[in-house]
Short mmCIF file of C-alpha atoms in Angstrom, two decimals:
data_model
loop_
_atom_site.label_atom_id
_atom_site.label_comp_id
_atom_site.label_asym_id
_atom_site.label_seq_id
_atom_site.Cartn_x
_atom_site.Cartn_y
_atom_site.Cartn_z
CA UNK A 11 72.93 88.67 67.86
CA UNK A 12 73.01 92.42 66.29
CA UNK A 13 74.97 93.36 69.07
CA UNK A 14 77.29 90.52 68.93
CA UNK A 15 78.09 91.19 65.34
CA UNK A 16 78.66 94.93 65.67
CA UNK A 17 81.49 94.48 68.64
CA UNK A 18 83.00 91.69 66.28
CA UNK A 19 83.02 93.73 63.51
CA UNK A 20 84.48 97.01 65.32
CA UNK A 21 87.17 95.72 66.63
CA UNK A 22 88.39 92.77 64.08
CA UNK A 23 87.03 93.70 60.23
CA UNK A 24 86.94 97.84 60.67
CA UNK A 25 90.17 98.22 62.73
CA UNK A 26 92.16 95.74 60.06
CA UNK A 27 90.74 97.62 56.64
CA UNK A 28 91.74 101.16 58.76
CA UNK A 29 94.92 100.46 58.47
CA UNK A 30 94.72 100.69 54.75
CA UNK A 31 93.31 103.78 54.24
CA UNK A 32 96.70 106.03 52.92
CA UNK A 33 94.78 108.77 53.99
CA UNK A 34 95.03 107.86 57.37
CA UNK A 35 97.97 106.72 57.29
CA UNK A 36 99.97 109.70 55.42
CA UNK A 37 97.88 112.25 57.21
CA UNK A 38 98.39 111.04 61.15
CA UNK A 39 102.30 110.64 60.44
CA UNK A 40 102.21 114.63 58.57
CA UNK A 41 100.20 115.78 61.78
CA UNK A 42 102.24 113.95 63.82
CA UNK A 43 105.80 114.81 62.64
CA UNK A 44 104.81 119.03 61.98
CA UNK A 45 105.16 118.54 58.82
CA UNK A 46 104.17 121.94 57.29
CA UNK A 47 101.33 121.45 55.13
CA UNK A 48 102.16 124.28 52.34
CA UNK A 49 105.02 121.64 51.71
CA UNK A 50 103.66 118.50 51.14
CA UNK A 51 101.86 117.47 47.66
CA UNK A 52 99.88 114.54 46.10
CA UNK A 53 100.75 113.25 43.34
CA UNK A 54 100.25 110.16 40.98
CA UNK A 55 98.21 108.50 43.30
CA UNK A 56 95.15 105.95 42.83
CA UNK A 57 93.08 106.77 45.37
CA UNK A 58 90.55 110.15 46.14
CA UNK A 59 92.12 110.89 49.79
CA UNK A 60 88.96 111.76 51.29
CA UNK A 61 90.66 112.13 54.91
CA UNK A 62 94.43 112.72 54.27
CA UNK A 63 93.26 116.73 54.70
CA UNK A 64 91.30 115.47 57.98
CA UNK A 65 94.13 113.88 59.71
CA UNK A 66 96.69 116.11 58.21
CA UNK A 67 94.56 118.65 59.87
CA UNK A 68 95.54 121.10 56.63
CA UNK A 69 94.92 121.23 53.13
CA UNK A 70 96.73 119.14 50.80
CA UNK A 71 97.34 120.44 47.25
CA UNK A 72 98.19 117.59 44.46
CA UNK A 73 100.57 118.55 41.67
CA UNK A 74 100.23 116.25 38.13
CA UNK A 75 104.30 115.86 37.60
CA UNK A 76 107.08 116.58 39.53
CA UNK A 77 107.89 120.05 37.63
CA UNK A 78 105.44 121.73 39.44
CA UNK A 79 106.92 121.25 43.19
CA UNK A 80 107.95 124.81 43.18
CA UNK A 81 110.13 124.70 46.21
CA UNK A 82 107.97 121.58 47.98
CA UNK A 83 109.90 119.18 49.86
CA UNK A 84 107.22 116.51 50.58
CA UNK A 85 105.44 113.92 48.37
CA UNK A 86 102.89 111.36 48.90
CA UNK A 87 102.98 108.97 45.78
CA UNK A 88 103.10 105.43 44.43
CA UNK A 89 105.21 103.67 42.16
CA UNK A 90 104.58 105.63 39.53
CA UNK A 91 104.91 109.11 41.55
CA UNK A 92 108.60 107.32 42.57
CA UNK A 93 109.56 106.63 39.14
CA UNK A 94 109.04 109.77 37.46
CA UNK A 95 111.19 111.19 40.40
CA UNK A 96 113.65 109.09 39.09
CA UNK A 97 113.50 110.11 35.19
CA UNK A 98 113.26 113.77 36.68
CA UNK A 99 116.43 112.87 38.50
CA UNK A 100 115.84 114.07 41.56
CA UNK A 101 116.42 112.77 44.75
CA UNK A 102 113.98 111.73 47.73
CA UNK A 103 114.47 109.82 50.71
CA UNK A 104 111.20 107.80 51.76
CA UNK A 105 109.45 109.38 55.55
CA UNK A 106 107.01 106.38 55.07
CA UNK A 107 106.22 103.65 53.27
CA UNK A 108 102.91 101.08 53.38
CA UNK A 109 100.47 99.21 51.66
CA UNK A 110 96.88 100.91 50.76
CA UNK A 111 93.49 99.30 49.49
CA UNK A 112 90.42 101.02 48.73
CA UNK A 113 87.91 99.12 51.64
CA UNK A 114 84.63 100.58 49.90
CA UNK A 115 85.58 97.76 47.47
CA UNK A 116 86.62 94.81 48.61
CA UNK A 117 87.71 91.51 46.89
CA UNK A 118 87.89 88.17 47.79
CA UNK A 119 92.12 88.55 46.72
CA UNK A 120 91.86 91.34 49.33
CA UNK A 121 89.99 89.55 51.92
CA UNK A 122 91.62 86.89 51.98
CA UNK A 123 95.30 87.67 54.04
CA UNK A 124 96.68 84.98 51.52
CA UNK A 125 95.87 86.67 48.87
CA UNK A 126 96.23 90.35 50.24
CA UNK A 127 99.63 91.31 48.81
CA UNK A 128 98.39 91.05 45.32
CA UNK A 129 95.52 93.25 46.05
CA UNK A 130 97.26 95.96 48.01
CA UNK A 131 99.29 99.19 46.02
CA UNK A 132 102.14 100.94 48.04
CA UNK A 133 102.51 104.85 48.84
CA UNK A 134 105.19 106.19 50.07
CA UNK A 135 105.81 109.82 51.15
CA UNK A 136 109.14 110.47 50.39
CA UNK A 137 111.35 114.12 50.94
CA UNK A 138 112.36 115.39 48.17
CA UNK A 139 115.75 117.85 47.89
CA UNK A 140 116.97 116.59 50.96
#
């Protein structure tokens, strides 16, 4: 019975949950598209991003506001960060957009596919100053 439960969890539950980890998704994009790590920063992401550097295969710095960009071209952020860019008059292009959720904190809203959109947040990997 334990083997069957493990196979089910591995192939159906965990694989679905991993699609909602922003660090894994954004890190894979950064690595696949060879974005220079010293040009990528995070700003205002409500997730610890524990796996970002692993999947990006490099160190990604964090900043608190757009004035700290210092010539960097790529920002991983959320809706609040996009609003900060707009308020500061910084043009940007969205390279990747996705939904994320802290999969270590599962709730009934997230587990139910009909109510999942109320539980997830959105992240954006943007290029600035293009």
